[in-house]
Each structure stands twice: as C-alpha cells, then as structure tokens.
C-alpha cells in the first residue's frame, strides 16, 4: 500500500513570496490533516479535512495560509505571503475515517524562508 | 484545551539497555487516547504504541511498553533492549475520543540517542 505522498520535499523562498505544498493521502482515507512542525517542537495542527469539508481550521493563520481539498482526495496548502516565522516542516497525515485510530504521516516538506 | 508535556529534551541509552521517556498531559475529559510516535531523522512519523484511557491494562508492542497512570495524567514509554534503530525523536500525543475535533495534540518531543 502506498503511503502519504508529499511534494516538494524541500523549498527555499524569500519572505513575501508565495509557496504551495501538495499532499496525496493513502487511497480511501477520508480524513486529511496538515501540521506545522517548527524546529525543536512537536507538530501543531493547521487544518483538518473530512472528505472535502473543513473540520477544524482554528489554528490556521487565515490571513496568509489557505488549504483546499476540492475532490476529497489530494490537498494543497498555500502560504501567501510567507514570513520568516513560517520556516518549518509541513506534515500531511491521513486517516481512514473518524473511528480509526491511526494517522499515517507523509515525509513532510521542509520550508526555509529567508 | 489539552496540553502535553515532555520534560526530557534528550535521553541517552546504551545499546541493549532500557530507557524510559516521560509524558504528562492535562485534560478535563475522561475518555481519550494517548499515543507515542517515533520520528527518525528522515522525518516520517511512525506510530509506536497507543493506549485507550478506558483500559486499565498498559499497552505493549514488542520491546515498547507504556505505564499509564490516569489519575496522575502520566503516560511514560519504556524501550527495552534498545537498538541502534531506536534512535529518533519520540513524541507523546493526545486525542479526544469524540468523533469531531479528533486532532492529535503533541508534546515537544524527546530525542533518544543509542550508544553502541
């Protein structure tokens, strides 16, 4: 079974530029999460989708971050414009459904904002 | 809001020996799940073990076991017979049992170093 795919793996941009990350969850997984992991910290949830609907985006900085999962499969997270403090690893995870235990994580995208 | 605290930034263990990682959490809920995740240097998070709060029996997965103290809100991970491949960041995580809002809340992590 293929795991959660993310691209790109690494991205370096200057502040005020835009960037987009892509995630393809495990086939059939209805729940998709985006986490932000700042160096030396644990991951923090940015947004959670159930199929193509948003369940929780309470910690998403909506003035600069946006995410979509239009067909309920893959998802895109965008930052526009980026700030220095956005430097982090962005992790995508998926789960089969609301009653399943395990979240499966992708390898992450390491973003450096200079 | 739930919080998860890991007080040990780094732990070192000799190969084949045992190491215990600490985790405390704060919640007002009575039913929830606790997890330990491993994050090797390649960054892909892997589930190590989980514990349901309603279960009194501590979970065990091969060389990994937990000590779940619900009243004390403590959830430690014991790694027995440590191997070089156990070197990684370990994160303790909490999740509500409610169907909605079932995100993971992570602690700050503990880095485990394994000495040959």
JSON list of C-alpha atoms in Angstrom, two decimals:
[
{"chain": "A", "resi": 1, "resn": "UNK", "atom": "CA", "xyz": [0.00, 0.00, 0.00]},
{"chain": "A", "resi": 2, "resn": "UNK", "atom": "CA", "xyz": [1.43, 3.38, -0.96]},
{"chain": "A", "resi": 3, "resn": "UNK", "atom": "CA", "xyz": [1.91, 5.83, 1.88]},
{"chain": "A", "resi": 4, "resn": "UNK", "atom": "CA", "xyz": [1.12, 9.51, 2.14]},
{"chain": "A", "resi": 5, "resn": "UNK", "atom": "CA", "xyz": [2.93, 11.40, -0.59]},
{"chain": "A", "resi": 6, "resn": "UNK", "atom": "CA", "xyz": [4.10, 14.99, -0.30]},
{"chain": "A", "resi": 7, "resn": "UNK", "atom": "CA", "xyz": [5.92, 17.33, -2.63]},
{"chain": "A", "resi": 8, "resn": "UNK", "atom": "CA", "xyz": [8.20, 19.12, -2.80]},
{"chain": "A", "resi": 9, "resn": "UNK", "atom": "CA", "xyz": [10.46, 17.71, -0.08]},
{"chain": "A", "resi": 10, "resn": "UNK", "atom": "CA", "xyz": [12.39, 20.95, 0.29]},
{"chain": "A", "resi": 11, "resn": "UNK", "atom": "CA", "xyz": [11.65, 24.56, -0.61]},
{"chain": "A", "resi": 12, "resn": "UNK", "atom": "CA", "xyz": [13.59, 27.76, -0.07]},
{"chain": "A", "resi": 13, "resn": "UNK", "atom": "CA", "xyz": [11.89, 31.08, -0.70]},
{"chain": "A", "resi": 14, "resn": "UNK", "atom": "CA", "xyz": [12.33, 34.70, 0.23]},
{"chain": "A", "resi": 15, "resn": "UNK", "atom": "CA", "xyz": [9.95, 36.43, 2.60]},
{"chain": "A", "resi": 16, "resn": "UNK", "atom": "CA", "xyz": [6.84, 37.84, 0.99]},
{"chain": "A", "resi": 17, "resn": "UNK", "atom": "CA", "xyz": [6.94, 35.20, -1.74]},
{"chain": "A", "resi": 18, "resn": "UNK", "atom": "CA", "xyz": [4.27, 32.54, -2.20]},
{"chain": "A", "resi": 19, "resn": "UNK", "atom": "CA", "xyz": [4.61, 28.80, -1.89]},
{"chain": "A", "resi": 20, "resn": "UNK", "atom": "CA", "xyz": [2.37, 25.77, -2.27]},
{"chain": "A", "resi": 21, "resn": "UNK", "atom": "CA", "xyz": [2.64, 22.26, -0.93]},
{"chain": "A", "resi": 22, "resn": "UNK", "atom": "CA", "xyz": [0.88, 19.18, -2.23]},
{"chain": "A", "resi": 23, "resn": "UNK", "atom": "CA", "xyz": [-0.30, 16.09, -0.41]},
{"chain": "A", "resi": 24, "resn": "UNK", "atom": "CA", "xyz": [-1.80, 12.84, -1.69]},
{"chain": "A", "resi": 25, "resn": "UNK", "atom": "CA", "xyz": [-3.20, 10.72, 1.15]},
{"chain": "A", "resi": 26, "resn": "UNK", "atom": "CA", "xyz": [-3.46, 6.97, 1.30]},
{"chain": "A", "resi": 27, "resn": "UNK", "atom": "CA", "xyz": [-6.15, 5.75, -1.06]},
{"chain": "A", "resi": 28, "resn": "UNK", "atom": "CA", "xyz": [-9.56, 5.68, 0.58]},
{"chain": "A", "resi": 29, "resn": "UNK", "atom": "CA", "xyz": [-8.59, 7.81, 3.57]},
{"chain": "A", "resi": 30, "resn": "UNK", "atom": "CA", "xyz": [-11.36, 10.30, 4.21]},
{"chain": "A", "resi": 31, "resn": "UNK", "atom": "CA", "xyz": [-9.59, 12.41, 6.83]},
{"chain": "A", "resi": 32, "resn": "UNK", "atom": "CA", "xyz": [-6.61, 14.58, 5.95]},
{"chain": "A", "resi": 33, "resn": "UNK", "atom": "CA", "xyz": [-4.52, 16.79, 8.24]},
{"chain": "A", "resi": 34, "resn": "UNK", "atom": "CA", "xyz": [-1.89, 19.45, 7.72]},
{"chain": "A", "resi": 35, "resn": "UNK", "atom": "CA", "xyz": [0.52, 20.02, 10.60]},
{"chain": "A", "resi": 36, "resn": "UNK", "atom": "CA", "xyz": [3.25, 22.61, 11.04]},
{"chain": "A", "resi": 37, "resn": "UNK", "atom": "CA", "xyz": [6.38, 21.45, 12.87]},
{"chain": "A", "resi": 38, "resn": "UNK", "atom": "CA", "xyz": [8.78, 24.20, 13.85]},
{"chain": "A", "resi": 39, "resn": "UNK", "atom": "CA", "xyz": [12.33, 23.03, 14.57]},
{"chain": "A", "resi": 40, "resn": "UNK", "atom": "CA", "xyz": [12.61, 21.61, 18.08]},
{"chain": "A", "resi": 41, "resn": "UNK", "atom": "CA", "xyz": [8.83, 21.43, 18.64]},
{"chain": "A", "resi": 42, "resn": "UNK", "atom": "CA", "xyz": [6.06, 18.92, 18.19]},
{"chain": "A", "resi": 43, "resn": "UNK", "atom": "CA", "xyz": [3.70, 19.20, 15.23]},
{"chain": "A", "resi": 44, "resn": "UNK", "atom": "CA", "xyz": [0.78, 21.58, 15.51]},
{"chain": "A", "resi": 45, "resn": "UNK", "atom": "CA", "xyz": [-2.44, 21.10, 13.57]},
{"chain": "A", "resi": 46, "resn": "UNK", "atom": "CA", "xyz": [-3.17, 23.73, 10.93]},
{"chain": "A", "resi": 47, "resn": "UNK", "atom": "CA", "xyz": [-6.25, 22.25, 9.29]},
{"chain": "A", "resi": 48, "resn": "UNK", "atom": "CA", "xyz": [-8.27, 19.04, 9.19]},
{"chain": "A", "resi": 49, "resn": "UNK", "atom": "CA", "xyz": [-10.46, 17.89, 6.30]},
{"chain": "A", "resi": 50, "resn": "UNK", "atom": "CA", "xyz": [-13.14, 15.24, 6.32]},
{"chain": "A", "resi": 51, "resn": "UNK", "atom": "CA", "xyz": [-13.57, 14.34, 2.65]},
{"chain": "A", "resi": 52, "resn": "UNK", "atom": "CA", "xyz": [-13.63, 17.80, 1.04]},
{"chain": "A", "resi": 53, "resn": "UNK", "atom": "CA", "xyz": [-15.06, 19.65, 4.03]},
{"chain": "A", "resi": 54, "resn": "UNK", "atom": "CA", "xyz": [-13.10, 21.53, 6.70]},
{"chain": "A", "resi": 55, "resn": "UNK", "atom": "CA", "xyz": [-13.50, 20.10, 10.22]},
{"chain": "A", "resi": 56, "resn": "UNK", "atom": "CA", "xyz": [-11.01, 22.25, 12.11]},
{"chain": "A", "resi": 57, "resn": "UNK", "atom": "CA", "xyz": [-9.02, 25.25, 10.91]},
{"chain": "A", "resi": 58, "resn": "UNK", "atom": "CA", "xyz": [-8.93, 27.13, 14.20]},
{"chain": "A", "resi": 59, "resn": "UNK", "atom": "CA", "xyz": [-5.12, 27.38, 14.21]},
{"chain": "A", "resi": 60, "resn": "UNK", "atom": "CA", "xyz": [-4.67, 28.25, 10.55]},
{"chain": "A", "resi": 61, "resn": "UNK", "atom": "CA", "xyz": [-3.40, 31.84, 10.04]},
{"chain": "A", "resi": 62, "resn": "UNK", "atom": "CA", "xyz": [-6.07, 32.64, 7.54]},
{"chain": "A", "resi": 63, "resn": "UNK", "atom": "CA", "xyz": [-4.61, 35.97, 6.52]},
{"chain": "A", "resi": 64, "resn": "UNK", "atom": "CA", "xyz": [-1.76, 34.17, 4.79]},
{"chain": "A", "resi": 65, "resn": "UNK", "atom": "CA", "xyz": [-2.46, 30.43, 4.78]},
{"chain": "A", "resi": 66, "resn": "UNK", "atom": "CA", "xyz": [-5.08, 28.63, 2.71]},
{"chain": "A", "resi": 67, "resn": "UNK", "atom": "CA", "xyz": [-5.79, 24.99, 2.01]},
{"chain": "A", "resi": 68, "resn": "UNK", "atom": "CA", "xyz": [-8.15, 23.06, -0.18]},
{"chain": "A", "resi": 69, "resn": "UNK", "atom": "CA", "xyz": [-9.18, 19.50, -0.88]},
{"chain": "A", "resi": 70, "resn": "UNK", "atom": "CA", "xyz": [-11.54, 20.00, -3.75]},
{"chain": "A", "resi": 71, "resn": "UNK", "atom": "CA", "xyz": [-12.30, 16.41, -4.77]},
{"chain": "A", "resi": 72, "resn": "UNK", "atom": "CA", "xyz": [-11.83, 14.88, -1.35]},
{"chain": "A", "resi": 73, "resn": "UNK", "atom": "CA", "xyz": [-8.56, 13.24, -2.33]},
{"chain": "A", "resi": 74, "resn": "UNK", "atom": "CA", "xyz": [-5.36, 15.25, -2.64]},
{"chain": "A", "resi": 75, "resn": "UNK", "atom": "CA", "xyz": [-4.83, 18.59, -0.95]},
{"chain": "A", "resi": 76, "resn": "UNK", "atom": "CA", "xyz": [-2.85, 21.79, -1.41]},
{"chain": "A", "resi": 77, "resn": "UNK", "atom": "CA", "xyz": [-1.60, 24.11, 1.33]},
{"chain": "A", "resi": 78, "resn": "UNK", "atom": "CA", "xyz": [-0.57, 27.61, 0.28]},
{"chain": "A", "resi": 79, "resn": "UNK", "atom": "CA", "xyz": [1.25, 30.41, 2.05]},
{"chain": "A", "resi": 80, "resn": "UNK", "atom": "CA", "xyz": [0.96, 33.91, 0.62]},
{"chain": "A", "resi": 81, "resn": "UNK", "atom": "CA", "xyz": [2.95, 35.96, 1.53]},
{"chain": "A", "resi": 82, "resn": "UNK", "atom": "CA", "xyz": [5.49, 33.98, 3.53]},
{"chain": "A", "resi": 83, "resn": "UNK", "atom": "CA", "xyz": [7.13, 35.28, 6.69]},
{"chain": "A", "resi": 84, "resn": "UNK", "atom": "CA", "xyz": [10.39, 34.24, 8.32]},
{"chain": "A", "resi": 85, "resn": "UNK", "atom": "CA", "xyz": [8.48, 32.51, 11.12]},
{"chain": "A", "resi": 86, "resn": "UNK", "atom": "CA", "xyz": [6.84, 30.19, 8.59]},
{"chain": "A", "resi": 87, "resn": "UNK", "atom": "CA", "xyz": [10.11, 28.27, 8.31]},
{"chain": "A", "resi": 88, "resn": "UNK", "atom": "CA", "xyz": [9.13, 24.78, 9.41]},
{"chain": "A", "resi": 89, "resn": "UNK", "atom": "CA", "xyz": [8.36, 21.27, 8.23]},
{"chain": "A", "resi": 90, "resn": "UNK", "atom": "CA", "xyz": [4.83, 20.90, 6.92]},
{"chain": "A", "resi": 91, "resn": "UNK", "atom": "CA", "xyz": [3.47, 17.43, 7.54]},
{"chain": "A", "resi": 92, "resn": "UNK", "atom": "CA", "xyz": [0.48, 15.89, 5.88]},
{"chain": "A", "resi": 93, "resn": "UNK", "atom": "CA", "xyz": [-1.31, 12.96, 7.51]},
{"chain": "A", "resi": 94, "resn": "UNK", "atom": "CA", "xyz": [-4.34, 10.89, 6.65]},
{"chain": "A", "resi": 95, "resn": "UNK", "atom": "CA", "xyz": [-6.71, 8.61, 8.48]},
{"chain": "A", "resi": 96, "resn": "UNK", "atom": "CA", "xyz": [-9.20, 6.09, 7.14]},
{"chain": "A", "resi": 97, "resn": "UNK", "atom": "CA", "xyz": [-12.17, 7.54, 8.98]},
{"chain": "A", "resi": 98, "resn": "UNK", "atom": "CA", "xyz": [-13.40, 9.07, 12.22]},
{"chain": "A", "resi": 99, "resn": "UNK", "atom": "CA", "xyz": [-13.46, 5.74, 14.05]},
{"chain": "A", "resi": 100, "resn": "UNK", "atom": "CA", "xyz": [-10.00, 4.53, 13.04]},
{"chain": "A", "resi": 101, "resn": "UNK", "atom": "CA", "xyz": [-7.07, 5.03, 15.40]},
{"chain": "A", "resi": 102, "resn": "UNK", "atom": "CA", "xyz": [-4.01, 5.67, 13.39]},
{"chain": "A", "resi": 103, "resn": "UNK", "atom": "CA", "xyz": [-2.90, 8.71, 11.46]},
{"chain": "A", "resi": 104, "resn": "UNK", "atom": "CA", "xyz": [-0.34, 7.98, 8.74]},
{"chain": "A", "resi": 105, "resn": "UNK", "atom": "CA", "xyz": [2.16, 10.72, 8.11]},
{"chain": "A", "resi": 106, "resn": "UNK", "atom": "CA", "xyz": [3.95, 11.76, 4.95]},
{"chain": "A", "resi": 107, "resn": "UNK", "atom": "CA", "xyz": [7.66, 12.62, 4.84]},
{"chain": "A", "resi": 108, "resn": "UNK", "atom": "CA", "xyz": [6.98, 16.35, 5.10]},
{"chain": "A", "resi": 109, "resn": "UNK", "atom": "CA", "xyz": [8.08, 19.45, 3.22]},
{"chain": "A", "resi": 110, "resn": "UNK", "atom": "CA", "xyz": [10.87, 21.47, 4.79]},
{"chain": "A", "resi": 111, "resn": "UNK", "atom": "CA", "xyz": [10.29, 25.18, 4.10]},
{"chain": "A", "resi": 112, "resn": "UNK", "atom": "CA", "xyz": [13.01, 27.75, 4.65]},
{"chain": "A", "resi": 113, "resn": "UNK", "atom": "CA", "xyz": [12.05, 31.41, 4.37]},
{"chain": "A", "resi": 114, "resn": "UNK", "atom": "CA", "xyz": [14.99, 33.79, 4.03]},
{"chain": "B", "resi": 1, "resn": "UNK", "atom": "CA", "xyz": [-7.60, 22.92, 25.87]},
{"chain": "B", "resi": 2, "resn": "UNK", "atom": "CA", "xyz": [-5.49, 19.83, 26.21]},
{"chain": "B", "resi": 3, "resn": "UNK", "atom": "CA", "xyz": [-1.74, 20.15, 26.69]},
{"chain": "B", "resi": 4, "resn": "UNK", "atom": "CA", "xyz": [1.00, 17.54, 26.51]},
{"chain": "B", "resi": 5, "resn": "UNK", "atom": "CA", "xyz": [4.38, 18.00, 28.22]},
{"chain": "B", "resi": 6, "resn": "UNK", "atom": "CA", "xyz": [7.57, 16.04, 27.68]},
{"chain": "B", "resi": 7, "resn": "UNK", "atom": "CA", "xyz": [10.11, 17.20, 30.24]},
{"chain": "B", "resi": 8, "resn": "UNK", "atom": "CA", "xyz": [13.16, 15.38, 28.85]},
{"chain": "B", "resi": 9, "resn": "UNK", "atom": "CA", "xyz": [14.62, 17.07, 25.75]},
{"chain": "B", "resi": 10, "resn": "UNK", "atom": "CA", "xyz": [17.14, 14.27, 25.26]},
{"chain": "B", "resi": 11, "resn": "UNK", "atom": "CA", "xyz": [17.82, 10.79, 26.64]},
{"chain": "B", "resi": 12, "resn": "UNK", "atom": "CA", "xyz": [20.83, 8.60, 26.04]},
{"chain": "B", "resi": 13, "resn": "UNK", "atom": "CA", "xyz": [20.84, 4.82, 26.35]},
{"chain": "B", "resi": 14, "resn": "UNK", "atom": "CA", "xyz": [23.36, 2.08, 25.82]},
{"chain": "B", "resi": 15, "resn": "UNK", "atom": "CA", "xyz": [22.50, -0.49, 23.19]},
{"chain": "B", "resi": 16, "resn": "UNK", "atom": "CA", "xyz": [20.57, -3.44, 24.70]},
{"chain": "B", "resi": 17, "resn": "UNK", "atom": "CA", "xyz": [19.61, -1.43, 27.77]},
{"chain": "B", "resi": 18, "resn": "UNK", "atom": "CA", "xyz": [16.30, 0.15, 28.80]},
{"chain": "B", "resi": 19, "resn": "UNK", "atom": "CA", "xyz": [15.21, 3.77, 28.63]},
{"chain": "B", "resi": 20, "resn": "UNK", "atom": "CA", "xyz": [12.01, 5.39, 29.89]},
{"chain": "B", "resi": 21, "resn": "UNK", "atom": "CA", "xyz": [10.53, 8.55, 28.39]},
{"chain": "B", "resi": 22, "resn": "UNK", "atom": "CA", "xyz": [8.17, 10.71, 30.41]},
{"chain": "B", "resi": 23, "resn": "UNK", "atom": "CA", "xyz": [4.96, 12.39, 29.33]},
{"chain": "B", "resi": 24, "resn": "UNK", "atom": "CA", "xyz": [2.30, 14.25, 31.27]},
{"chain": "B", "resi": 25, "resn": "UNK", "atom": "CA", "xyz": [-0.89, 15.73, 29.92]},
{"chain": "B", "resi": 26, "resn": "UNK", "atom": "CA", "xyz": [-3.72, 17.90, 31.03]},
{"chain": "B", "resi": 27, "resn": "UNK", "atom": "CA", "xyz": [-7.35, 17.27, 30.14]},
{"chain": "B", "resi": 28, "resn": "UNK", "atom": "CA", "xyz": [-10.80, 17.52, 31.66]},
{"chain": "B", "resi": 29, "resn": "UNK", "atom": "CA", "xyz": [-12.08, 14.60, 29.60]},
{"chain": "B", "resi": 30, "resn": "UNK", "atom": "CA", "xyz": [-12.47, 11.09, 30.95]},
{"chain": "B", "resi": 31, "resn": "UNK", "atom": "CA", "xyz": [-12.24, 9.23, 27.65]},
{"chain": "B", "resi": 32, "resn": "UNK", "atom": "CA", "xyz": [-9.39, 9.79, 25.25]},
{"chain": "B", "resi": 33, "resn": "UNK", "atom": "CA", "xyz": [-6.46, 8.16, 23.51]},
{"chain": "B", "resi": 34, "resn": "UNK", "atom": "CA", "xyz": [-2.73, 8.54, 24.07]},
{"chain": "B", "resi": 35, "resn": "UNK", "atom": "CA", "xyz": [-0.02, 7.73, 21.58]},
{"chain": "B", "resi": 36, "resn": "UNK", "atom": "CA", "xyz": [3.72, 7.57, 21.22]},
{"chain": "B", "resi": 37, "resn": "UNK", "atom": "CA", "xyz": [5.10, 8.44, 17.80]},
{"chain": "B", "resi": 38, "resn": "UNK", "atom": "CA", "xyz": [8.65, 7.95, 16.56]},
{"chain": "B", "resi": 39, "resn": "UNK", "atom": "CA", "xyz": [10.22, 10.39, 14.11]},
{"chain": "B", "resi": 40, "resn": "UNK", "atom": "CA", "xyz": [13.55, 9.20, 12.68]},
{"chain": "B", "resi": 41, "resn": "UNK", "atom": "CA", "xyz": [15.89, 11.71, 11.03]},
{"chain": "B", "resi": 42, "resn": "UNK", "atom": "CA", "xyz": [14.08, 11.22, 7.69]},
{"chain": "B", "resi": 43, "resn": "UNK", "atom": "CA", "xyz": [11.10, 12.91, 9.42]},
{"chain": "B", "resi": 44, "resn": "UNK", "atom": "CA", "xyz": [8.34, 10.39, 8.67]},
{"chain": "B", "resi": 45, "resn": "UNK", "atom": "CA", "xyz": [6.30, 9.89, 11.83]},
{"chain": "B", "resi": 46, "resn": "UNK", "atom": "CA", "xyz": [5.51, 6.31, 12.77]},
{"chain": "B", "resi": 47, "resn": "UNK", "atom": "CA", "xyz": [3.05, 5.16, 15.42]},
{"chain": "B", "resi": 48, "resn": "UNK", "atom": "CA", "xyz": [4.81, 3.18, 18.14]},
{"chain": "B", "resi": 49, "resn": "UNK", "atom": "CA", "xyz": [2.04, 2.41, 20.58]},
{"chain": "B", "resi": 50, "resn": "UNK", "atom": "CA", "xyz": [-1.39, 3.62, 21.66]},
{"chain": "B", "resi": 51, "resn": "UNK", "atom": "CA", "xyz": [-3.40, 3.49, 24.88]},
{"chain": "B", "resi": 52, "resn": "UNK", "atom": "CA", "xyz": [-7.14, 3.90, 25.34]},
{"chain": "B", "resi": 53, "resn": "UNK", "atom": "CA", "xyz": [-7.92, 5.77, 28.55]},
{"chain": "B", "resi": 54, "resn": "UNK", "atom": "CA", "xyz": [-10.77, 3.43, 29.48]},
{"chain": "B", "resi": 55, "resn": "UNK", "atom": "CA", "xyz": [-8.39, 0.45, 29.55]},
{"chain": "B", "resi": 56, "resn": "UNK", "atom": "CA", "xyz": [-6.58, -0.19, 32.81]},
{"chain": "B", "resi": 57, "resn": "UNK", "atom": "CA", "xyz": [-4.10, -2.59, 31.24]},
{"chain": "B", "resi": 58, "resn": "UNK", "atom": "CA", "xyz": [-0.94, -0.98, 29.95]},
{"chain": "B", "resi": 59, "resn": "UNK", "atom": "CA", "xyz": [-0.30, -1.39, 26.23]},
{"chain": "B", "resi": 60, "resn": "UNK", "atom": "CA", "xyz": [2.67, -3.38, 24.97]},
{"chain": "B", "resi": 61, "resn": "UNK", "atom": "CA", "xyz": [4.13, -3.72, 21.48]},
{"chain": "B", "resi": 62, "resn": "UNK", "atom": "CA", "xyz": [7.18, -5.99, 21.37]},
{"chain": "B", "resi": 63, "resn": "UNK", "atom": "CA", "xyz": [10.02, -4.03, 23.07]},
{"chain": "B", "resi": 64, "resn": "UNK", "atom": "CA", "xyz": [7.83, -1.00, 23.71]},
{"chain": "B", "resi": 65, "resn": "UNK", "atom": "CA", "xyz": [5.52, -0.68, 26.69]},
{"chain": "B", "resi": 66, "resn": "UNK", "atom": "CA", "xyz": [3.75, 2.11, 28.48]},
{"chain": "B", "resi": 67, "resn": "UNK", "atom": "CA", "xyz": [2.98, 2.98, 32.08]},
{"chain": "B", "resi": 68, "resn": "UNK", "atom": "CA", "xyz": [-0.38, 4.72, 32.03]},
{"chain": "B", "resi": 69, "resn": "UNK", "atom": "CA", "xyz": [-1.36, 6.45, 35.27]},
{"chain": "B", "resi": 70, "resn": "UNK", "atom": "CA", "xyz": [-4.74, 8.04, 34.58]},
{"chain": "B", "resi": 71, "resn": "UNK", "atom": "CA", "xyz": [-5.17, 9.79, 37.93]},
{"chain": "B", "resi": 72, "resn": "UNK", "atom": "CA", "xyz": [-1.71, 11.30, 37.69]},
{"chain": "B", "resi": 73, "resn": "UNK", "atom": "CA", "xyz": [-2.20, 12.06, 33.97]},
{"chain": "B", "resi": 74, "resn": "UNK", "atom": "CA", "xyz": [1.08, 10.40, 33.21]},
{"chain": "B", "resi": 75, "resn": "UNK", "atom": "CA", "xyz": [1.97, 8.26, 30.19]},
{"chain": "B", "resi": 76, "resn": "UNK", "atom": "CA", "xyz": [5.56, 7.04, 30.02]},
{"chain": "B", "resi": 77, "resn": "UNK", "atom": "CA", "xyz": [7.18, 4.91, 27.32]},
{"chain": "B", "resi": 78, "resn": "UNK", "atom": "CA", "xyz": [9.69, 2.19, 28.10]},
{"chain": "B", "resi": 79, "resn": "UNK", "atom": "CA", "xyz": [12.00, 0.95, 25.37]},
{"chain": "B", "resi": 80, "resn": "UNK", "atom": "CA", "xyz": [13.60, -2.36, 26.34]},
{"chain": "B", "resi": 81, "resn": "UNK", "atom": "CA", "xyz": [16.66, -3.94, 24.71]},
{"chain": "B", "resi": 82, "resn": "UNK", "atom": "CA", "xyz": [17.40, -0.70, 22.88]},
{"chain": "B", "resi": 83, "resn": "UNK", "atom": "CA", "xyz": [18.64, -0.98, 19.32]},
{"chain": "B", "resi": 84, "resn": "UNK", "atom": "CA", "xyz": [20.53, 1.48, 17.13]},
{"chain": "B", "resi": 85, "resn": "UNK", "atom": "CA", "xyz": [17.40, 1.84, 15.01]},
{"chain": "B", "resi": 86, "resn": "UNK", "atom": "CA", "xyz": [15.52, 3.21, 18.01]},
{"chain": "B", "resi": 87, "resn": "UNK", "atom": "CA", "xyz": [17.45, 6.47, 17.76]},
{"chain": "B", "resi": 88, "resn": "UNK", "atom": "CA", "xyz": [14.91, 9.14, 16.88]},
{"chain": "B", "resi": 89, "resn": "UNK", "atom": "CA", "xyz": [12.65, 11.86, 18.23]},
{"chain": "B", "resi": 90, "resn": "UNK", "atom": "CA", "xyz": [9.75, 10.47, 20.24]},
{"chain": "B", "resi": 91, "resn": "UNK", "atom": "CA", "xyz": [6.53, 12.40, 20.59]},
{"chain": "B", "resi": 92, "resn": "UNK", "atom": "CA", "xyz": [3.74, 11.82, 23.05]},
{"chain": "B", "resi": 93, "resn": "UNK", "atom": "CA", "xyz": [0.33, 12.74, 21.69]},
{"chain": "B", "resi": 94, "resn": "UNK", "atom": "CA", "xyz": [-3.24, 13.09, 22.97]},
{"chain": "B", "resi": 95, "resn": "UNK", "atom": "CA", "xyz": [-6.50, 12.71, 21.10]},
{"chain": "B", "resi": 96, "resn": "UNK", "atom": "CA", "xyz": [-10.05, 13.14, 22.28]},
{"chain": "B", "resi": 97, "resn": "UNK", "atom": "CA", "xyz": [-12.39, 10.19, 21.86]},
{"chain": "B", "resi": 98, "resn": "UNK", "atom": "CA", "xyz": [-15.07, 12.44, 20.41]},
{"chain": "B", "resi": 99, "resn": "UNK", "atom": "CA", "xyz": [-15.78, 11.96, 16.73]},
{"chain": "B", "resi": 100, "resn": "UNK", "atom": "CA", "xyz": [-15.29, 15.65, 15.96]},
{"chain": "B", "resi": 101, "resn": "UNK", "atom": "CA", "xyz": [-12.12, 17.56, 16.66]},
{"chain": "B", "resi": 102, "resn": "UNK", "atom": "CA", "xyz": [-10.01, 14.42, 16.71]},
{"chain": "B", "resi": 103, "resn": "UNK", "atom": "CA", "xyz": [-6.70, 16.09, 16.01]},
{"chain": "B", "resi": 104, "resn": "UNK", "atom": "CA", "xyz": [-3.51, 14.98, 17.73]},
{"chain": "B", "resi": 105, "resn": "UNK", "atom": "CA", "xyz": [-2.01, 17.32, 20.33]},
{"chain": "B", "resi": 106, "resn": "UNK", "atom": "CA", "xyz": [1.71, 16.66, 20.57]},
{"chain": "B", "resi": 107, "resn": "UNK", "atom": "CA", "xyz": [4.31, 17.22, 23.25]},
{"chain": "B", "resi": 108, "resn": "UNK", "atom": "CA", "xyz": [7.61, 18.89, 22.45]},
{"chain": "B", "resi": 109, "resn": "UNK", "atom": "CA", "xyz": [9.44, 15.61, 21.90]},
{"chain": "B", "resi": 110, "resn": "UNK", "atom": "CA", "xyz": [12.35, 13.70, 23.42]},
{"chain": "B", "resi": 111, "resn": "UNK", "atom": "CA", "xyz": [15.43, 12.86, 21.39]},
{"chain": "B", "resi": 112, "resn": "UNK", "atom": "CA", "xyz": [16.72, 9.34, 22.06]},
{"chain": "B", "resi": 113, "resn": "UNK", "atom": "CA", "xyz": [20.36, 8.63, 21.42]},
{"chain": "B", "resi": 114, "resn": "UNK", "atom": "CA", "xyz": [21.51, 4.99, 21.36]},
{"chain": "B", "resi": 115, "resn": "UNK", "atom": "CA", "xyz": [25.18, 4.32, 22.07]},
{"chain": "B", "resi": 116, "resn": "UNK", "atom": "CA", "xyz": [26.74, 1.19, 20.55]}
]
